[in-house]
Tab-separated table of C-alpha atoms and ligand atoms in Angstrom:
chain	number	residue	atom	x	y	z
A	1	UNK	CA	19.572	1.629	-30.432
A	2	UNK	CA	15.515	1.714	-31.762
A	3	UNK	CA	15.189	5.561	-32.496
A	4	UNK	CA	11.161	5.190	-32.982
A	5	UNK	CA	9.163	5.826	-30.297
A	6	UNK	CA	9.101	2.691	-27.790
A	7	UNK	CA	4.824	2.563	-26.352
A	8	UNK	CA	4.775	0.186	-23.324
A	9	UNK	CA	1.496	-0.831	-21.155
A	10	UNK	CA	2.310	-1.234	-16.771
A	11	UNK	CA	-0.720	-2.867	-15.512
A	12	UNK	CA	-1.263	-2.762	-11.696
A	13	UNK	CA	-1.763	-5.597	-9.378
A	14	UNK	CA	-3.644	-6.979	-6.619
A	15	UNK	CA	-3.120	-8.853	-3.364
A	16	UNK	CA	-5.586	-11.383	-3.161
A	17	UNK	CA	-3.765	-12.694	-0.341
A	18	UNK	CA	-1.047	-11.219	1.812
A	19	UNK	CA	0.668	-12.531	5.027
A	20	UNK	CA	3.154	-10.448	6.725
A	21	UNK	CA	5.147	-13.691	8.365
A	22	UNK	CA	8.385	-11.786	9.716
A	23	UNK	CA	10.397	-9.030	10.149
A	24	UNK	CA	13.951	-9.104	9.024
A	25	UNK	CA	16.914	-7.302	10.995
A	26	UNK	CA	17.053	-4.800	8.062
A	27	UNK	CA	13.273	-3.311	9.030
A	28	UNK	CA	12.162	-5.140	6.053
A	29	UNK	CA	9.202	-7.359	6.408
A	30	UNK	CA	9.561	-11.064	4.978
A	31	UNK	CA	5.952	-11.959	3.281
A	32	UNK	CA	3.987	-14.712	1.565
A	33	UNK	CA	1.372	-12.882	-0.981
A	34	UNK	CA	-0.224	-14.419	-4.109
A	35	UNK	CA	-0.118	-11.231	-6.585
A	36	UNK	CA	-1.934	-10.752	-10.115
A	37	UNK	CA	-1.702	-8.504	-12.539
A	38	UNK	CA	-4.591	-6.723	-13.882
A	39	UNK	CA	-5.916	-4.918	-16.887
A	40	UNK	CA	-5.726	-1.447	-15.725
A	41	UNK	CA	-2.733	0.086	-16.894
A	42	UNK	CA	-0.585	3.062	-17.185
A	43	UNK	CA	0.632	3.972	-20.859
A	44	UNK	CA	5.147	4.834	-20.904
A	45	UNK	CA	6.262	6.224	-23.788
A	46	UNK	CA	10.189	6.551	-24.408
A	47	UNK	CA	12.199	7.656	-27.026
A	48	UNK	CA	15.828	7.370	-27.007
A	49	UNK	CA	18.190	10.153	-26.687
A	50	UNK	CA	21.957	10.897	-28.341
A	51	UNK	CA	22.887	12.725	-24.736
A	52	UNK	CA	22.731	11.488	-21.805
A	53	UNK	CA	19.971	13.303	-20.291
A	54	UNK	CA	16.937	11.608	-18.657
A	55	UNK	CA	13.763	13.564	-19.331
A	56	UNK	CA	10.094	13.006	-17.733
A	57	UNK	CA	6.745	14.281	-18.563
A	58	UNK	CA	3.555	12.943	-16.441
A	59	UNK	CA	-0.160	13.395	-16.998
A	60	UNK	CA	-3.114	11.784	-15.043
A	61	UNK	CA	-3.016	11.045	-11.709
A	62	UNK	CA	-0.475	13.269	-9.904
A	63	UNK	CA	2.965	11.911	-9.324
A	64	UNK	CA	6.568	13.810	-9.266
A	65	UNK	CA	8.091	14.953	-12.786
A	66	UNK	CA	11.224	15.014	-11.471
A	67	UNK	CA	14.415	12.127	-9.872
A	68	UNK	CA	11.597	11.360	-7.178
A	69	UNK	CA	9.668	9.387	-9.712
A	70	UNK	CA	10.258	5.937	-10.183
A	71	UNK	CA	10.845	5.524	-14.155
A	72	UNK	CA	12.854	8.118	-13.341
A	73	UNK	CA	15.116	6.283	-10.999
A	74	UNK	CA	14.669	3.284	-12.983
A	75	UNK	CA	16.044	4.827	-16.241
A	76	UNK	CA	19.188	5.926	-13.919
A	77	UNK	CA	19.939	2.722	-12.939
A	78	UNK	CA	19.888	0.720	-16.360
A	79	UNK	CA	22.266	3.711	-17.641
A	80	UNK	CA	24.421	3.385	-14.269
A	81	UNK	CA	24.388	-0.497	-14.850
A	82	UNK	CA	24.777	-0.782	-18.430
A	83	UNK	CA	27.312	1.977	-19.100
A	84	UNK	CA	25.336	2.959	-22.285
A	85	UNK	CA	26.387	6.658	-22.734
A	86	UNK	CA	23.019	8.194	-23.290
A	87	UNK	CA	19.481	9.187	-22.478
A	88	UNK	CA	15.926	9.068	-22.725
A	89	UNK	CA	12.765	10.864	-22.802
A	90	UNK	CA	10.206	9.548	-20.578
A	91	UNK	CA	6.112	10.579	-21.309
A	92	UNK	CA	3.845	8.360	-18.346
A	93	UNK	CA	0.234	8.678	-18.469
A	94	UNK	CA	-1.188	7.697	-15.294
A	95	UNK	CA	-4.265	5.607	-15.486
A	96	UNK	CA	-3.737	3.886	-12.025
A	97	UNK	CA	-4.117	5.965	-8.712
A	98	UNK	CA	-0.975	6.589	-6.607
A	99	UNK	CA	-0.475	5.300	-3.367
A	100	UNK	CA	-3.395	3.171	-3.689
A	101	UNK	CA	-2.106	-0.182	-3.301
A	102	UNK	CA	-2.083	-1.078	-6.594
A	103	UNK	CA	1.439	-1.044	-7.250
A	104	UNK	CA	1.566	1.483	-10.260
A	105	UNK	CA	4.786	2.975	-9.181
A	106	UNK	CA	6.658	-0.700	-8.974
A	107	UNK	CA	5.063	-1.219	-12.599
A	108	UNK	CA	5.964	1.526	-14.026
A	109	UNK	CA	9.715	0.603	-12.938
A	110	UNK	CA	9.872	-2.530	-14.140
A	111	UNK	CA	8.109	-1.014	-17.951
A	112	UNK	CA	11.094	1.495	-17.912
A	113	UNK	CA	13.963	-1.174	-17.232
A	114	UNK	CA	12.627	-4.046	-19.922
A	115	UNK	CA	11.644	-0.800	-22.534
A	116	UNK	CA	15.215	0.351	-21.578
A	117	UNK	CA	17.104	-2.752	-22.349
A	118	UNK	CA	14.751	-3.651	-25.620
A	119	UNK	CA	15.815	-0.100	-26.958
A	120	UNK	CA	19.403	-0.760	-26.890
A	121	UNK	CA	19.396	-4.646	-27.610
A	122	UNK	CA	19.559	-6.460	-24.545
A	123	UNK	CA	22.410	-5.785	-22.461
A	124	UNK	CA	21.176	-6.965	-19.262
A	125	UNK	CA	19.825	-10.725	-18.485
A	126	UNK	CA	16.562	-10.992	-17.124
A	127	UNK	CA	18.928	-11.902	-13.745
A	128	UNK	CA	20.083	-8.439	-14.037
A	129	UNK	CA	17.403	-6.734	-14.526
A	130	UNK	CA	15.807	-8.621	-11.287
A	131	UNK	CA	18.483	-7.445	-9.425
A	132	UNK	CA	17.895	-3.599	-10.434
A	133	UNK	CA	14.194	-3.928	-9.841
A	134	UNK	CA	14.498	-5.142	-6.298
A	135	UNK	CA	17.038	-2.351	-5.592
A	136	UNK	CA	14.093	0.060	-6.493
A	137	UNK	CA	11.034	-1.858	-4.577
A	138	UNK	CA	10.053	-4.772	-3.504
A	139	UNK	CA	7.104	-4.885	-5.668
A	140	UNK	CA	9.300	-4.265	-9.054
A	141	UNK	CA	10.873	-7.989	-9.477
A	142	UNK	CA	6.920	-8.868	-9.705
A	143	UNK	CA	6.234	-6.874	-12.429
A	144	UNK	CA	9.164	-7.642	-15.316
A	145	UNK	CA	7.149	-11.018	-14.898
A	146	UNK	CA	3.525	-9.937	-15.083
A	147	UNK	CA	1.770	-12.952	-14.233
A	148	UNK	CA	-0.288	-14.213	-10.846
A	149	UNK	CA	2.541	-15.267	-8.772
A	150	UNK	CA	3.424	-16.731	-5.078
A	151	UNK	CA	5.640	-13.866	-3.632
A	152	UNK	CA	7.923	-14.590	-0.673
A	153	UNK	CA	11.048	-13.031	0.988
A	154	UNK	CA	10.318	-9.187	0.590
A	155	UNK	CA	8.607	-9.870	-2.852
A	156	UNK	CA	11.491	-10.277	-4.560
A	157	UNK	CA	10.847	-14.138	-4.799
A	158	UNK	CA	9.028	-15.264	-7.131
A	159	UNK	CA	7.033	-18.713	-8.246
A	160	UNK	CA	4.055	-18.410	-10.853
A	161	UNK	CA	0.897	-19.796	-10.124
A	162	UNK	CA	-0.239	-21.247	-13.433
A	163	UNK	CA	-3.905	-22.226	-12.660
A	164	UNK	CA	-4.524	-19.359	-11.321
A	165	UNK	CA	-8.601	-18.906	-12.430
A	166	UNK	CA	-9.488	-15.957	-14.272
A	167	UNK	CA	-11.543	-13.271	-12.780
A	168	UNK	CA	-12.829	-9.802	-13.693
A	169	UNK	CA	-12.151	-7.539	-11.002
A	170	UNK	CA	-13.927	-4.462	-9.460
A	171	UNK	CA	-11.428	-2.094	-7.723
A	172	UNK	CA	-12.837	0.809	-5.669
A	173	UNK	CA	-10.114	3.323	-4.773
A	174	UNK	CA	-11.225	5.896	-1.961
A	175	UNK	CA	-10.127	9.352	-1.944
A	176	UNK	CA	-7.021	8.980	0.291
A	177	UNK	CA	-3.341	8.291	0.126
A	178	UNK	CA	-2.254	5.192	2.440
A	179	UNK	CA	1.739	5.523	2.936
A	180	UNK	CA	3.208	1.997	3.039
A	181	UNK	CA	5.371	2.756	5.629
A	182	UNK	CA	3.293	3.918	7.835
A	183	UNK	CA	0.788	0.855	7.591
A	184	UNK	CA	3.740	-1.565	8.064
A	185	UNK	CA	4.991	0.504	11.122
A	186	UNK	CA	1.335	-0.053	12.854
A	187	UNK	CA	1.262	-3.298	12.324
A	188	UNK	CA	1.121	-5.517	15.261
A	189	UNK	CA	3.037	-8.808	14.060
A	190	UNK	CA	1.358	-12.070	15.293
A	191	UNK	CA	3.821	-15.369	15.163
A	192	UNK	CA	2.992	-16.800	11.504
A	193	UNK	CA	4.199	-20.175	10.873
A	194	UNK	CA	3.030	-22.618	8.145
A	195	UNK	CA	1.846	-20.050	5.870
A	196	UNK	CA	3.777	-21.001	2.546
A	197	UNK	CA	2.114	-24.749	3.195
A	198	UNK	CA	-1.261	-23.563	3.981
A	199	UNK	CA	-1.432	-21.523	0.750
A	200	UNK	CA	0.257	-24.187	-1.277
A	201	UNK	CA	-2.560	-26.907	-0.236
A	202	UNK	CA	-5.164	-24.308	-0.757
A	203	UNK	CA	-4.302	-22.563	-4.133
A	204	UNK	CA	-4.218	-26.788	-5.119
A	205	UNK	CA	-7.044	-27.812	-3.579
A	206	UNK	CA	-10.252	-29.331	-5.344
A	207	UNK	CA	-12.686	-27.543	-5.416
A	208	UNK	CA	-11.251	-24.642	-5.313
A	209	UNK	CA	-12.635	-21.958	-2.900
A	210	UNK	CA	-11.182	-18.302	-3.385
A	211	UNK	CA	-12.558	-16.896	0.055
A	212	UNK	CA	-10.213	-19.463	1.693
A	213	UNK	CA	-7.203	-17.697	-0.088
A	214	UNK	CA	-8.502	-13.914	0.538
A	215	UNK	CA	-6.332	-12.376	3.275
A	216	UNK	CA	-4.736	-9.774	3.860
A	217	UNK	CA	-2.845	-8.277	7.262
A	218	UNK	CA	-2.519	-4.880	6.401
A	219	UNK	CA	-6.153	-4.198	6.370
A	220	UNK	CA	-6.213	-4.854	9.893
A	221	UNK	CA	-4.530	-1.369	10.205
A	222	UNK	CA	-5.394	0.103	7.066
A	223	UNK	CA	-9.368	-0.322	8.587
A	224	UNK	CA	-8.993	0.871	11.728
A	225	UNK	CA	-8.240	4.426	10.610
A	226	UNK	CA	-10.283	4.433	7.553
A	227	UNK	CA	-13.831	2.688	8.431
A	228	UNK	CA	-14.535	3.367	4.505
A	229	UNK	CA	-12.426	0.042	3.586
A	230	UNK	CA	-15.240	-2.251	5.501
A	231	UNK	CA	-17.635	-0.212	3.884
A	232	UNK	CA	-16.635	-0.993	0.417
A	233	UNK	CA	-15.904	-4.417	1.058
A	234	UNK	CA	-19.401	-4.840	2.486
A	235	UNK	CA	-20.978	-3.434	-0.662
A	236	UNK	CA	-19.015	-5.437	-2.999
A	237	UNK	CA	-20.554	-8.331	-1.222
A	238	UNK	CA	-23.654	-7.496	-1.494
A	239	UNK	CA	-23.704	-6.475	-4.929
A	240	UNK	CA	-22.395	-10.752	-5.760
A	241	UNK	CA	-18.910	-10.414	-5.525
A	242	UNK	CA	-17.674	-14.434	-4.780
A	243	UNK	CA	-14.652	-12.552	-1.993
A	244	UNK	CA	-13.819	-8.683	-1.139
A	245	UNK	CA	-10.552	-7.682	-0.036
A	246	UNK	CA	-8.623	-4.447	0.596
A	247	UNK	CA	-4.915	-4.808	-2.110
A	248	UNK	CA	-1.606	-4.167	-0.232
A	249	UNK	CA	-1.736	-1.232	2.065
A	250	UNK	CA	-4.839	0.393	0.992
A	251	UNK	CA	-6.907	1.847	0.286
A	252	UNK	CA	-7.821	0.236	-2.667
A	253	UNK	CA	-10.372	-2.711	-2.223
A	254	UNK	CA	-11.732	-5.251	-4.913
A	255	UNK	CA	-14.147	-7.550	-5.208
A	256	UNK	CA	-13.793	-10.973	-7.520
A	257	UNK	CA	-16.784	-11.827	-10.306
A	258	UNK	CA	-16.127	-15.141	-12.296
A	259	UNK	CA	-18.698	-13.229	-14.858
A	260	UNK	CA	-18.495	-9.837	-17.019
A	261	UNK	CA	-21.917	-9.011	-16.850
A	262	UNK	CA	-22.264	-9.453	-12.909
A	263	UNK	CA	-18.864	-7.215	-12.742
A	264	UNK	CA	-20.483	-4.701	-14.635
A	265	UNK	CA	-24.101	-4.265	-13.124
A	266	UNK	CA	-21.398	-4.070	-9.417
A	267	UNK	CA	-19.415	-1.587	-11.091
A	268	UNK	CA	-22.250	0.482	-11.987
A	269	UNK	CA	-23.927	-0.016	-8.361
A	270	UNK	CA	-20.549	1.221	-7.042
A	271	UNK	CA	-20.436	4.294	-8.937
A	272	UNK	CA	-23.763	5.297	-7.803
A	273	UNK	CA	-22.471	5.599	-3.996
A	274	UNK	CA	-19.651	7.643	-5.127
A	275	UNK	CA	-17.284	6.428	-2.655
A	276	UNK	CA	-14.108	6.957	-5.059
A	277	UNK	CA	-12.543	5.696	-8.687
A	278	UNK	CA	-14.602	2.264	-9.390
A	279	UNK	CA	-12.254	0.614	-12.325
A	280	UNK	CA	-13.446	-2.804	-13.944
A	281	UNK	CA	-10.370	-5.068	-14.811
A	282	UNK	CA	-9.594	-8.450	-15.789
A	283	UNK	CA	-6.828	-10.972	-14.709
A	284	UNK	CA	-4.078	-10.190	-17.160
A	285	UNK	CA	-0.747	-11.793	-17.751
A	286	UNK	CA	2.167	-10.564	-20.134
A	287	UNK	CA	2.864	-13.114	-23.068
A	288	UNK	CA	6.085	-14.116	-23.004
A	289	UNK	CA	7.546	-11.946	-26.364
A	290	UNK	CA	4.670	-9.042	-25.784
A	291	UNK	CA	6.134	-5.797	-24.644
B	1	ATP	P1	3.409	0.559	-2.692
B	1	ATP	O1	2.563	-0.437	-1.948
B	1	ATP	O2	4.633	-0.002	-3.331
B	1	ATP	O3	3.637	1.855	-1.951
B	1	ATP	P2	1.295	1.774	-4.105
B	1	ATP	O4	0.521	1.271	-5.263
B	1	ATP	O5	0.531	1.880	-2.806
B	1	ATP	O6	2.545	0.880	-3.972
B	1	ATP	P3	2.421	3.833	-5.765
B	1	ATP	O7	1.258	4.268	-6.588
B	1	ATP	O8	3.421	2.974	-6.421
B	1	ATP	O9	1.902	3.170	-4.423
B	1	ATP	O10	3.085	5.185	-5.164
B	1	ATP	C1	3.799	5.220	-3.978
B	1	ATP	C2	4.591	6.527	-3.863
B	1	ATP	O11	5.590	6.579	-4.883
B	1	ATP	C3	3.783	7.797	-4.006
B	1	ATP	O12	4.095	8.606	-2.899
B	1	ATP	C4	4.282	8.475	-5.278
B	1	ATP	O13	4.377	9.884	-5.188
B	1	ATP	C5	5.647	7.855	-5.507
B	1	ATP	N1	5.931	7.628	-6.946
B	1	ATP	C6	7.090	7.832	-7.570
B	1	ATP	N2	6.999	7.484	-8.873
B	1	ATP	C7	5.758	7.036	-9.083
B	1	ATP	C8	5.074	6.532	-10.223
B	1	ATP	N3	5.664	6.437	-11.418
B	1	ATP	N4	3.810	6.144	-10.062
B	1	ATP	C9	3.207	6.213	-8.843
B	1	ATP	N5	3.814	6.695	-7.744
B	1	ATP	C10	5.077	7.108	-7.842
């Protein structure tokens, strides 16, 4: 057991593309999404306690300091799992805004469980510890990998996407909370079929054209009650972005620069409508022995 304190990075993600193909006799919808993650990140701190207590302290954006939060219930289940007889104390800053789409909640899960099991040495197999994160979210499986994927199933499945170009990335996050499952319940669900193809032949296809993978069938919903996300996506266009999309359920929506410079004369035309959080971030993938 590493008694120092144990500093972590959970970068959020986007959906550049997101197909809801199914729904599953469990409620759960089946998906096809190509996922990145990105440079914006929130900062876990642990250090390893003798009892067996699990303690939390959050500060940034607002999210519960108690068993409701996710490192929380991720710390829970590594102890339930591995058996180890003790506890940790858990300090999140939160740089990434809840309930935005951007998956901090998932990341922050899957930081706790690979912190977790580099603290005490490795108990679990990266096989385990897939099999905790989907337990906790769909999203969490993603994020032990940290790299721009192909998602299928719920999530849970999982093939990276290797020449996947880089971008810098312009996220505008409006002031409002989108619940998940209330954007999935709305959702009218059209007969997919042929979607893991279609993406496959695109994502490989020469030249490649990224507004032929930008997609995404929650915004459908997610735009209908807040005309904001149109807005945004509009201005992002107009201010050079090569695609605009809303991430996941909303409300968060990005827009793709190949260039810093034309990311950051966007970013600073965004800030001047004051529409919400404006972040700048660039495609960002764990390496393989980083923490
Ligand atoms: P999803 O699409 O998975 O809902 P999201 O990015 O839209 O992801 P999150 O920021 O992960 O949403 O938060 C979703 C909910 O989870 C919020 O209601 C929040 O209060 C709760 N939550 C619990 N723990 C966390 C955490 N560590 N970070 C963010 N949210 C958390």
């Amino acid at each position: 057991m590493t008694t120092a304190t144990y500093r972590t990075r959970a970068p959020a993600k986007l959906n550049i593309r997101l197909k809801v193909i199914g729904r599953r006799p469990d409620g759960y919808h089946e998906l096809v999404s190509v996922m990145v993650p990105v440079g914006l990140f929130d900062i876990l701190e642990l250090d390893a306690l003798r009892n067996n207590r699990i303690e939390i302290a959050c500060e940034g954006f607002q999210v519960p300091d108690n068993e409701d939060n996710l490192i929380y219930r991720a710390a829970a289940s590594f102890f339930s799992q591995t058996g180890i007889d003790k506890g940790v104390s858990l300090r999140l800053k939160k740089n990434i805004p809840v309930a935005a789409g951007l998956g901090g909640g998932s990341s922050d899960a899957a930081a706790t469980l690979l912190s977790l099991n580099k603290i005490h040495s490795n108990p679990l197999s990266m096989s385990d510890l897939h099999d905790l994160a989907v337990k906790l979210g769909a999203d969490v499986p993603f994020f032990l990998y940290c790299r721009p994927s192909l998602a299928r199933g719920i999530g849970e499945i999982l093939e990276p996407l290797k020449d996947w170009p880089i971008y810098w990335y312009v996220i505008v996050t409006p002031p409002i909370r989108v619940s998940t499952s209330w954007v999935y319940g709305d959702l009218k669900l059209e007969l997919t079929t042929g979607e893991y193809d279609y993406i496959l032949s695109t994502l490989k296809s020469d030249p490649f054209t990224v507004s032929h993978v930008l997609e995404n069938d929650l915004e459908q919903v997610t735009s209908a009650s807040f005309p904001i996300i149109d807005t945004l996506k509009k201005l992002l266009m107009d201010v050079g972005a090569e695609g605009a999309i809303m991430s996941g359920s909303g409300p968060s929506v990005f827009g793709l620069f190949s260039s810093f410079d034309q990311a950051i004369s966007a970013k600073k035309a965004l800030i001047s409508q004051d529409l919400g959080d404006v972040f700048i971030a660039k495609g960002w993938e764990k390496q393989a022995h980083s923490s």
